[in-house]
């Protein structure tokens, strides 16, 4: 239920969606007695929409991405590698019967690279089907197939194929692999998503080490550089706001024990 409520609320509160709805509302009200308000809604919504898309407000992603530094190149071999879903579009993959990666596909590629670098480490993929696409196969199904094409034997992969969100990723993966005290497990996910993911895994009793990938910002330059495309700026801003809202939501519902988990 938490999954469906969160998706529904985010659709109506995502900044770009909300601003577009304000502009549309302004247009609808123009020929009513609220015409003055309508003009303000349409004009204000349009200006803010453009400003968010062009100005470097997407740098809100920066503190999320910088929260957990990548591990040292000469780190000791891990006992296990966990790759979070999100790097595969299960709807397109099901329709085409071929693993189709999303813009977070670096999770997949880096997971495969780590698996080849550390052949003795356990390899876990956690990601279920799209619940809004009846009959669709899980992300895990296509992750295993894609990794097999890269030289990773399917029998080496521990696939968790029922989870619908990061909370379920953590709970179900913990129960599946039953990590032992002293083991080192790497968690591979997008850098902006790492604080929330680490907090959830910690709360689930699964201590993991951050292995951030899929960076979207350019470091300190993100505070200064305007966006070249409005669509890209809006996408980054929505992404940042979803994570900040998600951090608060997961904290206040008891799914993490810190508002902004850190190293």
JSON list of N, CA, C and O in Angstrom, two decimals, residues 185-245:
[
{"chain": "A", "resi": 185, "resn": "UNK", "atom": "N", "xyz": [29.57, -6.32, 2.30]},
{"chain": "A", "resi": 185, "resn": "UNK", "atom": "CA", "xyz": [28.68, -6.29, 1.15]},
{"chain": "A", "resi": 185, "resn": "UNK", "atom": "C", "xyz": [28.68, -4.89, 0.56]},
{"chain": "A", "resi": 185, "resn": "UNK", "atom": "O", "xyz": [28.50, -3.90, 1.26]},
{"chain": "A", "resi": 186, "resn": "UNK", "atom": "N", "xyz": [28.88, -4.82, -0.75]},
{"chain": "A", "resi": 186, "resn": "UNK", "atom": "CA", "xyz": [28.81, -3.56, -1.47]},
{"chain": "A", "resi": 186, "resn": "UNK", "atom": "C", "xyz": [27.38, -3.32, -1.95]},
{"chain": "A", "resi": 186, "resn": "UNK", "atom": "O", "xyz": [26.71, -4.26, -2.41]},
{"chain": "A", "resi": 187, "resn": "UNK", "atom": "N", "xyz": [26.93, -2.09, -1.85]},
{"chain": "A", "resi": 187, "resn": "UNK", "atom": "CA", "xyz": [25.61, -1.72, -2.36]},
{"chain": "A", "resi": 187, "resn": "UNK", "atom": "C", "xyz": [25.81, -0.80, -3.56]},
{"chain": "A", "resi": 187, "resn": "UNK", "atom": "O", "xyz": [26.34, 0.30, -3.43]},
{"chain": "A", "resi": 188, "resn": "UNK", "atom": "N", "xyz": [25.37, -1.25, -4.72]},
{"chain": "A", "resi": 188, "resn": "UNK", "atom": "CA", "xyz": [25.53, -0.49, -5.97]},
{"chain": "A", "resi": 188, "resn": "UNK", "atom": "C", "xyz": [24.20, 0.15, -6.33]},
{"chain": "A", "resi": 188, "resn": "UNK", "atom": "O", "xyz": [23.21, -0.54, -6.58]},
{"chain": "A", "resi": 189, "resn": "UNK", "atom": "N", "xyz": [24.18, 1.48, -6.35]},
{"chain": "A", "resi": 189, "resn": "UNK", "atom": "CA", "xyz": [23.01, 2.21, -6.80]},
{"chain": "A", "resi": 189, "resn": "UNK", "atom": "C", "xyz": [23.44, 3.60, -7.22]},
{"chain": "A", "resi": 189, "resn": "UNK", "atom": "O", "xyz": [24.61, 3.98, -7.07]},
{"chain": "A", "resi": 190, "resn": "UNK", "atom": "N", "xyz": [22.52, 4.39, -7.75]},
{"chain": "A", "resi": 190, "resn": "UNK", "atom": "CA", "xyz": [22.83, 5.74, -8.19]},
{"chain": "A", "resi": 190, "resn": "UNK", "atom": "C", "xyz": [23.27, 6.59, -7.00]},
{"chain": "A", "resi": 190, "resn": "UNK", "atom": "O", "xyz": [22.71, 6.47, -5.90]},
{"chain": "A", "resi": 191, "resn": "UNK", "atom": "N", "xyz": [24.26, 7.46, -7.23]},
{"chain": "A", "resi": 191, "resn": "UNK", "atom": "CA", "xyz": [24.82, 8.25, -6.14]},
{"chain": "A", "resi": 191, "resn": "UNK", "atom": "C", "xyz": [23.76, 9.09, -5.45]},
{"chain": "A", "resi": 191, "resn": "UNK", "atom": "O", "xyz": [23.77, 9.22, -4.21]},
{"chain": "A", "resi": 192, "resn": "UNK", "atom": "N", "xyz": [22.82, 9.66, -6.20]},
{"chain": "A", "resi": 192, "resn": "UNK", "atom": "CA", "xyz": [21.78, 10.50, -5.58]},
{"chain": "A", "resi": 192, "resn": "UNK", "atom": "C", "xyz": [20.83, 9.69, -4.71]},
{"chain": "A", "resi": 192, "resn": "UNK", "atom": "O", "xyz": [20.20, 10.21, -3.79]},
{"chain": "A", "resi": 193, "resn": "UNK", "atom": "N", "xyz": [20.73, 8.41, -4.98]},
{"chain": "A", "resi": 193, "resn": "UNK", "atom": "CA", "xyz": [19.82, 7.52, -4.24]},
{"chain": "A", "resi": 193, "resn": "UNK", "atom": "C", "xyz": [20.51, 6.84, -3.05]},
{"chain": "A", "resi": 193, "resn": "UNK", "atom": "O", "xyz": [19.85, 6.25, -2.20]},
{"chain": "A", "resi": 194, "resn": "UNK", "atom": "N", "xyz": [21.83, 6.96, -2.97]},
{"chain": "A", "resi": 194, "resn": "UNK", "atom": "CA", "xyz": [22.59, 6.22, -1.97]},
{"chain": "A", "resi": 194, "resn": "UNK", "atom": "C", "xyz": [22.22, 6.56, -0.53]},
{"chain": "A", "resi": 194, "resn": "UNK", "atom": "O", "xyz": [22.09, 5.64, 0.31]},
{"chain": "A", "resi": 195, "resn": "UNK", "atom": "N", "xyz": [22.04, 7.84, -0.13]},
{"chain": "A", "resi": 195, "resn": "UNK", "atom": "CA", "xyz": [21.69, 8.11, 1.28]},
{"chain": "A", "resi": 195, "resn": "UNK", "atom": "C", "xyz": [20.44, 7.38, 1.73]},
{"chain": "A", "resi": 195, "resn": "UNK", "atom": "O", "xyz": [20.41, 6.76, 2.80]},
{"chain": "A", "resi": 196, "resn": "UNK", "atom": "N", "xyz": [19.39, 7.44, 0.92]},
{"chain": "A", "resi": 196, "resn": "UNK", "atom": "CA", "xyz": [18.15, 6.76, 1.30]},
{"chain": "A", "resi": 196, "resn": "UNK", "atom": "C", "xyz": [18.33, 5.25, 1.33]},
{"chain": "A", "resi": 196, "resn": "UNK", "atom": "O", "xyz": [17.85, 4.56, 2.25]},
{"chain": "A", "resi": 197, "resn": "UNK", "atom": "N", "xyz": [19.04, 4.71, 0.33]},
{"chain": "A", "resi": 197, "resn": "UNK", "atom": "CA", "xyz": [19.24, 3.27, 0.26]},
{"chain": "A", "resi": 197, "resn": "UNK", "atom": "C", "xyz": [20.05, 2.76, 1.45]},
{"chain": "A", "resi": 197, "resn": "UNK", "atom": "O", "xyz": [19.69, 1.76, 2.08]},
{"chain": "A", "resi": 198, "resn": "UNK", "atom": "N", "xyz": [21.12, 3.44, 1.79]},
{"chain": "A", "resi": 198, "resn": "UNK", "atom": "CA", "xyz": [21.94, 3.03, 2.93]},
{"chain": "A", "resi": 198, "resn": "UNK", "atom": "C", "xyz": [21.14, 3.08, 4.22]},
{"chain": "A", "resi": 198, "resn": "UNK", "atom": "O", "xyz": [21.20, 2.18, 5.06]},
{"chain": "A", "resi": 199, "resn": "UNK", "atom": "N", "xyz": [20.36, 4.16, 4.39]},
{"chain": "A", "resi": 199, "resn": "UNK", "atom": "CA", "xyz": [19.54, 4.28, 5.60]},
{"chain": "A", "resi": 199, "resn": "UNK", "atom": "C", "xyz": [18.55, 3.14, 5.75]},
{"chain": "A", "resi": 199, "resn": "UNK", "atom": "O", "xyz": [18.34, 2.61, 6.84]},
{"chain": "A", "resi": 200, "resn": "UNK", "atom": "N", "xyz": [17.95, 2.74, 4.63]},
{"chain": "A", "resi": 200, "resn": "UNK", "atom": "CA", "xyz": [16.96, 1.66, 4.67]},
{"chain": "A", "resi": 200, "resn": "UNK", "atom": "C", "xyz": [17.62, 0.32, 4.97]},
{"chain": "A", "resi": 200, "resn": "UNK", "atom": "O", "xyz": [17.13, -0.47, 5.78]},
{"chain": "A", "resi": 201, "resn": "UNK", "atom": "N", "xyz": [18.76, 0.04, 4.33]},
{"chain": "A", "resi": 201, "resn": "UNK", "atom": "CA", "xyz": [19.46, -1.21, 4.59]},
{"chain": "A", "resi": 201, "resn": "UNK", "atom": "C", "xyz": [19.94, -1.28, 6.04]},
{"chain": "A", "resi": 201, "resn": "UNK", "atom": "O", "xyz": [19.87, -2.34, 6.68]},
{"chain": "A", "resi": 202, "resn": "UNK", "atom": "N", "xyz": [20.42, -0.17, 6.58]},
{"chain": "A", "resi": 202, "resn": "UNK", "atom": "CA", "xyz": [20.85, -0.15, 7.98]},
{"chain": "A", "resi": 202, "resn": "UNK", "atom": "C", "xyz": [19.67, -0.47, 8.90]},
{"chain": "A", "resi": 202, "resn": "UNK", "atom": "O", "xyz": [19.79, -1.24, 9.85]},
{"chain": "A", "resi": 203, "resn": "UNK", "atom": "N", "xyz": [18.55, 0.16, 8.64]},
{"chain": "A", "resi": 203, "resn": "UNK", "atom": "CA", "xyz": [17.36, -0.07, 9.46]},
{"chain": "A", "resi": 203, "resn": "UNK", "atom": "C", "xyz": [16.90, -1.52, 9.38]},
{"chain": "A", "resi": 203, "resn": "UNK", "atom": "O", "xyz": [16.38, -2.08, 10.35]},
{"chain": "A", "resi": 204, "resn": "UNK", "atom": "N", "xyz": [17.13, -2.15, 8.23]},
{"chain": "A", "resi": 204, "resn": "UNK", "atom": "CA", "xyz": [16.76, -3.55, 8.05]},
{"chain": "A", "resi": 204, "resn": "UNK", "atom": "C", "xyz": [17.76, -4.50, 8.69]},
{"chain": "A", "resi": 204, "resn": "UNK", "atom": "O", "xyz": [17.58, -5.72, 8.62]},
{"chain": "A", "resi": 205, "resn": "UNK", "atom": "N", "xyz": [18.82, -3.96, 9.30]},
{"chain": "A", "resi": 205, "resn": "UNK", "atom": "CA", "xyz": [19.82, -4.80, 9.94]},
{"chain": "A", "resi": 205, "resn": "UNK", "atom": "C", "xyz": [20.84, -5.38, 8.99]},
{"chain": "A", "resi": 205, "resn": "UNK", "atom": "O", "xyz": [21.46, -6.41, 9.28]},
{"chain": "A", "resi": 206, "resn": "UNK", "atom": "N", "xyz": [21.02, -4.73, 7.85]},
{"chain": "A", "resi": 206, "resn": "UNK", "atom": "CA", "xyz": [21.94, -5.22, 6.83]},
{"chain": "A", "resi": 206, "resn": "UNK", "atom": "C", "xyz": [23.01, -4.13, 6.59]},
{"chain": "A", "resi": 206, "resn": "UNK", "atom": "O", "xyz": [22.82, -3.24, 5.76]},
{"chain": "A", "resi": 207, "resn": "UNK", "atom": "N", "xyz": [24.14, -4.20, 7.30]},
{"chain": "A", "resi": 207, "resn": "UNK", "atom": "CA", "xyz": [25.20, -3.20, 7.08]},
{"chain": "A", "resi": 207, "resn": "UNK", "atom": "C", "xyz": [25.86, -3.41, 5.72]},
{"chain": "A", "resi": 207, "resn": "UNK", "atom": "O", "xyz": [26.37, -4.48, 5.42]},
{"chain": "A", "resi": 208, "resn": "UNK", "atom": "N", "xyz": [25.82, -2.37, 4.90]},
{"chain": "A", "resi": 208, "resn": "UNK", "atom": "CA", "xyz": [26.40, -2.44, 3.56]},
{"chain": "A", "resi": 208, "resn": "UNK", "atom": "C", "xyz": [27.35, -1.25, 3.37]},
{"chain": "A", "resi": 208, "resn": "UNK", "atom": "O", "xyz": [27.27, -0.26, 4.08]},
{"chain": "A", "resi": 209, "resn": "UNK", "atom": "N", "xyz": [28.23, -1.38, 2.39]},
{"chain": "A", "resi": 209, "resn": "UNK", "atom": "CA", "xyz": [29.16, -0.31, 2.05]},
{"chain": "A", "resi": 209, "resn": "UNK", "atom": "C", "xyz": [28.74, 0.32, 0.73]},
{"chain": "A", "resi": 209, "resn": "UNK", "atom": "O", "xyz": [28.41, -0.39, -0.23]},
{"chain": "A", "resi": 210, "resn": "UNK", "atom": "N", "xyz": [28.75, 1.64, 0.69]},
{"chain": "A", "resi": 210, "resn": "UNK", "atom": "CA", "xyz": [28.27, 2.36, -0.49]},
{"chain": "A", "resi": 210, "resn": "UNK", "atom": "C", "xyz": [29.23, 2.22, -1.66]},
{"chain": "A", "resi": 210, "resn": "UNK", "atom": "O", "xyz": [30.44, 2.38, -1.52]},
{"chain": "A", "resi": 211, "resn": "UNK", "atom": "N", "xyz": [28.65, 1.93, -2.82]},
{"chain": "A", "resi": 211, "resn": "UNK", "atom": "CA", "xyz": [29.40, 1.94, -4.08]},
{"chain": "A", "resi": 211, "resn": "UNK", "atom": "C", "xyz": [28.58, 2.77, -5.06]},
{"chain": "A", "resi": 211, "resn": "UNK", "atom": "O", "xyz": [27.84, 2.23, -5.90]},
{"chain": "A", "resi": 212, "resn": "UNK", "atom": "N", "xyz": [28.67, 4.10, -4.96]},
{"chain": "A", "resi": 212, "resn": "UNK", "atom": "CA", "xyz": [27.82, 4.96, -5.79]},
{"chain": "A", "resi": 212, "resn": "UNK", "atom": "C", "xyz": [28.25, 5.01, -7.25]},
{"chain": "A", "resi": 212, "resn": "UNK", "atom": "O", "xyz": [29.45, 5.00, -7.57]},
{"chain": "A", "resi": 213, "resn": "UNK", "atom": "N", "xyz": [27.27, 5.02, -8.13]},
{"chain": "A", "resi": 213, "resn": "UNK", "atom": "CA", "xyz": [27.50, 5.13, -9.58]},
{"chain": "A", "resi": 213, "resn": "UNK", "atom": "C", "xyz": [26.44, 6.09, -10.14]},
{"chain": "A", "resi": 213, "resn": "UNK", "atom": "O", "xyz": [25.65, 6.67, -9.41]},
{"chain": "A", "resi": 214, "resn": "UNK", "atom": "N", "xyz": [26.42, 6.26, -11.45]},
{"chain": "A", "resi": 214, "resn": "UNK", "atom": "CA", "xyz": [25.36, 7.01, -12.13]},
{"chain": "A", "resi": 214, "resn": "UNK", "atom": "C", "xyz": [25.25, 8.45, -11.61]},
{"chain": "A", "resi": 214, "resn": "UNK", "atom": "O", "xyz": [24.18, 8.91, -11.25]},
{"chain": "A", "resi": 215, "resn": "UNK", "atom": "N", "xyz": [26.37, 9.15, -11.58]},
{"chain": "A", "resi": 215, "resn": "UNK", "atom": "CA", "xyz": [26.35, 10.56, -11.15]},
{"chain": "A", "resi": 215, "resn": "UNK", "atom": "C", "xyz": [25.64, 11.41, -12.21]},
{"chain": "A", "resi": 215, "resn": "UNK", "atom": "O", "xyz": [25.81, 11.20, -13.41]},
{"chain": "A", "resi": 216, "resn": "UNK", "atom": "N", "xyz": [24.88, 12.41, -11.75]},
{"chain": "A", "resi": 216, "resn": "UNK", "atom": "CA", "xyz": [24.16, 13.30, -12.66]},
{"chain": "A", "resi": 216, "resn": "UNK", "atom": "C", "xyz": [24.68, 14.73, -12.62]},
{"chain": "A", "resi": 216, "resn": "UNK", "atom": "O", "xyz": [24.28, 15.55, -13.44]},
{"chain": "A", "resi": 217, "resn": "UNK", "atom": "N", "xyz": [25.51, 15.08, -11.64]},
{"chain": "A", "resi": 217, "resn": "UNK", "atom": "CA", "xyz": [26.02, 16.44, -11.51]},
{"chain": "A", "resi": 217, "resn": "UNK", "atom": "C", "xyz": [27.50, 16.49, -11.83]},
{"chain": "A", "resi": 217, "resn": "UNK", "atom": "O", "xyz": [28.18, 15.46, -11.86]},
{"chain": "A", "resi": 218, "resn": "UNK", "atom": "N", "xyz": [28.00, 17.70, -12.01]},
{"chain": "A", "resi": 218, "resn": "UNK", "atom": "CA", "xyz": [29.39, 17.91, -12.39]},
{"chain": "A", "resi": 218, "resn": "UNK", "atom": "C", "xyz": [30.23, 18.40, -11.22]},
{"chain": "A", "resi": 218, "resn": "UNK", "atom": "O", "xyz": [31.21, 19.12, -11.41]},
{"chain": "A", "resi": 219, "resn": "UNK", "atom": "N", "xyz": [29.85, 18.05, -10.01]},
{"chain": "A", "resi": 219, "resn": "UNK", "atom": "CA", "xyz": [30.59, 18.53, -8.85]},
{"chain": "A", "resi": 219, "resn": "UNK", "atom": "C", "xyz": [30.26, 19.98, -8.56]},
{"chain": "A", "resi": 219, "resn": "UNK", "atom": "O", "xyz": [29.13, 20.43, -8.76]},
{"chain": "A", "resi": 220, "resn": "UNK", "atom": "N", "xyz": [31.24, 20.76, -8.13]},
{"chain": "A", "resi": 220, "resn": "UNK", "atom": "CA", "xyz": [31.00, 22.15, -7.71]},
{"chain": "A", "resi": 220, "resn": "UNK", "atom": "C", "xyz": [30.49, 23.01, -8.86]},
{"chain": "A", "resi": 220, "resn": "UNK", "atom": "O", "xyz": [29.83, 24.03, -8.64]},
{"chain": "A", "resi": 221, "resn": "UNK", "atom": "N", "xyz": [30.76, 22.64, -10.10]},
{"chain": "A", "resi": 221, "resn": "UNK", "atom": "CA", "xyz": [30.29, 23.41, -11.25]},
{"chain": "A", "resi": 221, "resn": "UNK", "atom": "C", "xyz": [28.77, 23.43, -11.36]},
{"chain": "A", "resi": 221, "resn": "UNK", "atom": "O", "xyz": [28.19, 24.31, -11.99]},
{"chain": "A", "resi": 222, "resn": "UNK", "atom": "N", "xyz": [28.12, 22.46, -10.72]},
{"chain": "A", "resi": 222, "resn": "UNK", "atom": "CA", "xyz": [26.66, 22.38, -10.79]},
{"chain": "A", "resi": 222, "resn": "UNK", "atom": "C", "xyz": [25.99, 23.59, -10.16]},
{"chain": "A", "resi": 222, "resn": "UNK", "atom": "O", "xyz": [24.84, 23.90, -10.47]},
{"chain": "A", "resi": 223, "resn": "UNK", "atom": "N", "xyz": [26.69, 24.27, -9.24]},
{"chain": "A", "resi": 223, "resn": "UNK", "atom": "CA", "xyz": [26.12, 25.46, -8.61]},
{"chain": "A", "resi": 223, "resn": "UNK", "atom": "C", "xyz": [26.11, 26.66, -9.54]},
{"chain": "A", "resi": 223, "resn": "UNK", "atom": "O", "xyz": [25.43, 27.65, -9.28]},
{"chain": "A", "resi": 224, "resn": "UNK", "atom": "N", "xyz": [26.88, 26.60, -10.62]},
{"chain": "A", "resi": 224, "resn": "UNK", "atom": "CA", "xyz": [27.08, 27.77, -11.47]},
{"chain": "A", "resi": 224, "resn": "UNK", "atom": "C", "xyz": [26.55, 27.60, -12.88]},
{"chain": "A", "resi": 224, "resn": "UNK", "atom": "O", "xyz": [26.12, 28.57, -13.49]},
{"chain": "A", "resi": 225, "resn": "UNK", "atom": "N", "xyz": [26.59, 26.40, -13.40]},
{"chain": "A", "resi": 225, "resn": "UNK", "atom": "CA", "xyz": [26.28, 26.20, -14.82]},
{"chain": "A", "resi": 225, "resn": "UNK", "atom": "C", "xyz": [24.79, 26.11, -15.07]},
{"chain": "A", "resi": 225, "resn": "UNK", "atom": "O", "xyz": [24.12, 25.22, -14.54]},
{"chain": "A", "resi": 226, "resn": "UNK", "atom": "N", "xyz": [24.23, 27.01, -15.88]},
{"chain": "A", "resi": 226, "resn": "UNK", "atom": "CA", "xyz": [22.81, 26.88, -16.25]},
{"chain": "A", "resi": 226, "resn": "UNK", "atom": "C", "xyz": [22.61, 25.66, -17.16]},
{"chain": "A", "resi": 226, "resn": "UNK", "atom": "O", "xyz": [23.54, 25.20, -17.81]},
{"chain": "A", "resi": 227, "resn": "UNK", "atom": "N", "xyz": [21.40, 25.17, -17.19]},
{"chain": "A", "resi": 227, "resn": "UNK", "atom": "CA", "xyz": [21.10, 24.01, -18.00]},
{"chain": "A", "resi": 227, "resn": "UNK", "atom": "C", "xyz": [20.98, 24.41, -19.48]},
{"chain": "A", "resi": 227, "resn": "UNK", "atom": "O", "xyz": [20.55, 25.52, -19.80]},
{"chain": "A", "resi": 228, "resn": "UNK", "atom": "N", "xyz": [21.35, 23.51, -20.36]},
{"chain": "A", "resi": 228, "resn": "UNK", "atom": "CA", "xyz": [21.26, 23.77, -21.79]},
{"chain": "A", "resi": 228, "resn": "UNK", "atom": "C", "xyz": [19.86, 23.48, -22.32]},
{"chain": "A", "resi": 228, "resn": "UNK", "atom": "O", "xyz": [19.44, 24.03, -23.34]},
{"chain": "A", "resi": 229, "resn": "UNK", "atom": "N", "xyz": [19.13, 22.60, -21.63]},
{"chain": "A", "resi": 229, "resn": "UNK", "atom": "CA", "xyz": [17.77, 22.24, -22.05]},
{"chain": "A", "resi": 229, "resn": "UNK", "atom": "C", "xyz": [16.84, 22.31, -20.85]},
{"chain": "A", "resi": 229, "resn": "UNK", "atom": "O", "xyz": [17.17, 21.80, -19.77]},
{"chain": "A", "resi": 230, "resn": "UNK", "atom": "N", "xyz": [15.69, 22.93, -21.04]},
{"chain": "A", "resi": 230, "resn": "UNK", "atom": "CA", "xyz": [14.72, 23.03, -19.95]},
{"chain": "A", "resi": 230, "resn": "UNK", "atom": "C", "xyz": [14.29, 21.65, -19.47]},
{"chain": "A", "resi": 230, "resn": "UNK", "atom": "O", "xyz": [14.15, 21.41, -18.28]},
{"chain": "A", "resi": 231, "resn": "UNK", "atom": "N", "xyz": [14.11, 20.72, -20.41]},
{"chain": "A", "resi": 231, "resn": "UNK", "atom": "CA", "xyz": [13.65, 19.38, -20.04]},
{"chain": "A", "resi": 231, "resn": "UNK", "atom": "C", "xyz": [14.65, 18.69, -19.11]},
{"chain": "A", "resi": 231, "resn": "UNK", "atom": "O", "xyz": [14.26, 18.00, -18.16]},
{"chain": "A", "resi": 232, "resn": "UNK", "atom": "N", "xyz": [15.95, 18.88, -19.38]},
{"chain": "A", "resi": 232, "resn": "UNK", "atom": "CA", "xyz": [16.98, 18.26, -18.54]},
{"chain": "A", "resi": 232, "resn": "UNK", "atom": "C", "xyz": [16.98, 18.86, -17.15]},
{"chain": "A", "resi": 232, "resn": "UNK", "atom": "O", "xyz": [17.10, 18.17, -16.14]},
{"chain": "A", "resi": 233, "resn": "UNK", "atom": "N", "xyz": [16.84, 20.19, -17.07]},
{"chain": "A", "resi": 233, "resn": "UNK", "atom": "CA", "xyz": [16.80, 20.85, -15.77]},
{"chain": "A", "resi": 233, "resn": "UNK", "atom": "C", "xyz": [15.61, 20.41, -14.94]},
{"chain": "A", "resi": 233, "resn": "UNK", "atom": "O", "xyz": [15.72, 20.16, -13.75]},
{"chain": "A", "resi": 234, "resn": "UNK", "atom": "N", "xyz": [14.45, 20.30, -15.59]},
{"chain": "A", "resi": 234, "resn": "UNK", "atom": "CA", "xyz": [13.25, 19.86, -14.87]},
{"chain": "A", "resi": 234, "resn": "UNK", "atom": "C", "xyz": [13.40, 18.42, -14.40]},
{"chain": "A", "resi": 234, "resn": "UNK", "atom": "O", "xyz": [12.99, 18.07, -13.28]},
{"chain": "A", "resi": 235, "resn": "UNK", "atom": "N", "xyz": [13.99, 17.59, -15.24]},
{"chain": "A", "resi": 235, "resn": "UNK", "atom": "CA", "xyz": [14.18, 16.18, -14.87]},
{"chain": "A", "resi": 235, "resn": "UNK", "atom": "C", "xyz": [15.10, 16.07, -13.65]},
{"chain": "A", "resi": 235, "resn": "UNK", "atom": "O", "xyz": [14.81, 15.32, -12.72]},
{"chain": "A", "resi": 236, "resn": "UNK", "atom": "N", "xyz": [16.18, 16.83, -13.65]},
{"chain": "A", "resi": 236, "resn": "UNK", "atom": "CA", "xyz": [17.10, 16.79, -12.50]},
{"chain": "A", "resi": 236, "resn": "UNK", "atom": "C", "xyz": [16.45, 17.34, -11.24]},
{"chain": "A", "resi": 236, "resn": "UNK", "atom": "O", "xyz": [16.64, 16.79, -10.15]},
{"chain": "A", "resi": 237, "resn": "UNK", "atom": "N", "xyz": [15.70, 18.42, -11.39]},
{"chain": "A", "resi": 237, "resn": "UNK", "atom": "CA", "xyz": [15.06, 19.01, -10.22]},
{"chain": "A", "resi": 237, "resn": "UNK", "atom": "C", "xyz": [14.03, 18.05, -9.64]},
{"chain": "A", "resi": 237, "resn": "UNK", "atom": "O", "xyz": [13.94, 17.87, -8.41]},
{"chain": "A", "resi": 238, "resn": "UNK", "atom": "N", "xyz": [13.23, 17.43, -10.50]},
{"chain": "A", "resi": 238, "resn": "UNK", "atom": "CA", "xyz": [12.26, 16.43, -10.03]},
{"chain": "A", "resi": 238, "resn": "UNK", "atom": "C", "xyz": [12.97, 15.29, -9.31]},
{"chain": "A", "resi": 238, "resn": "UNK", "atom": "O", "xyz": [12.50, 14.80, -8.27]},
{"chain": "A", "resi": 239, "resn": "UNK", "atom": "N", "xyz": [14.08, 14.85, -9.87]},
{"chain": "A", "resi": 239, "resn": "UNK", "atom": "CA", "xyz": [14.85, 13.74, -9.29]},
{"chain": "A", "resi": 239, "resn": "UNK", "atom": "C", "xyz": [15.34, 14.11, -7.89]},
{"chain": "A", "resi": 239, "resn": "UNK", "atom": "O", "xyz": [15.22, 13.31, -6.95]},
{"chain": "A", "resi": 240, "resn": "UNK", "atom": "N", "xyz": [15.88, 15.32, -7.76]},
{"chain": "A", "resi": 240, "resn": "UNK", "atom": "CA", "xyz": [16.38, 15.78, -6.46]},
{"chain": "A", "resi": 240, "resn": "UNK", "atom": "C", "xyz": [15.24, 15.88, -5.45]},
{"chain": "A", "resi": 240, "resn": "UNK", "atom": "O", "xyz": [15.37, 15.40, -4.31]},
{"chain": "A", "resi": 241, "resn": "UNK", "atom": "N", "xyz": [14.13, 16.48, -5.85]},
{"chain": "A", "resi": 241, "resn": "UNK", "atom": "CA", "xyz": [13.01, 16.66, -4.92]},
{"chain": "A", "resi": 241, "resn": "UNK", "atom": "C", "xyz": [12.42, 15.32, -4.51]},
{"chain": "A", "resi": 241, "resn": "UNK", "atom": "O", "xyz": [12.01, 15.13, -3.36]},
{"chain": "A", "resi": 242, "resn": "UNK", "atom": "N", "xyz": [12.37, 14.37, -5.44]},
{"chain": "A", "resi": 242, "resn": "UNK", "atom": "CA", "xyz": [11.85, 13.04, -5.09]},
{"chain": "A", "resi": 242, "resn": "UNK", "atom": "C", "xyz": [12.71, 12.39, -4.01]},
{"chain": "A", "resi": 242, "resn": "UNK", "atom": "O", "xyz": [12.19, 11.76, -3.08]},
{"chain": "A", "resi": 243, "resn": "UNK", "atom": "N", "xyz": [14.03, 12.55, -4.12]},
{"chain": "A", "resi": 243, "resn": "UNK", "atom": "CA", "xyz": [14.91, 11.94, -3.11]},
{"chain": "A", "resi": 243, "resn": "UNK", "atom": "C", "xyz": [14.78, 12.65, -1.77]},
{"chain": "A", "resi": 243, "resn": "UNK", "atom": "O", "xyz": [14.74, 12.00, -0.72]},
{"chain": "A", "resi": 244, "resn": "UNK", "atom": "N", "xyz": [14.76, 13.99, -1.77]},
{"chain": "A", "resi": 244, "resn": "UNK", "atom": "CA", "xyz": [14.63, 14.71, -0.50]},
{"chain": "A", "resi": 244, "resn": "UNK", "atom": "C", "xyz": [13.30, 14.41, 0.17]},
{"chain": "A", "resi": 244, "resn": "UNK", "atom": "O", "xyz": [13.24, 14.19, 1.39]},
{"chain": "A", "resi": 245, "resn": "UNK", "atom": "N", "xyz": [12.22, 14.39, -0.62]},
{"chain": "A", "resi": 245, "resn": "UNK", "atom": "CA", "xyz": [10.92, 14.04, -0.06]},
{"chain": "A", "resi": 245, "resn": "UNK", "atom": "C", "xyz": [10.92, 12.58, 0.40]},
{"chain": "A", "resi": 245, "resn": "UNK", "atom": "O", "xyz": [10.37, 12.25, 1.47]}
]
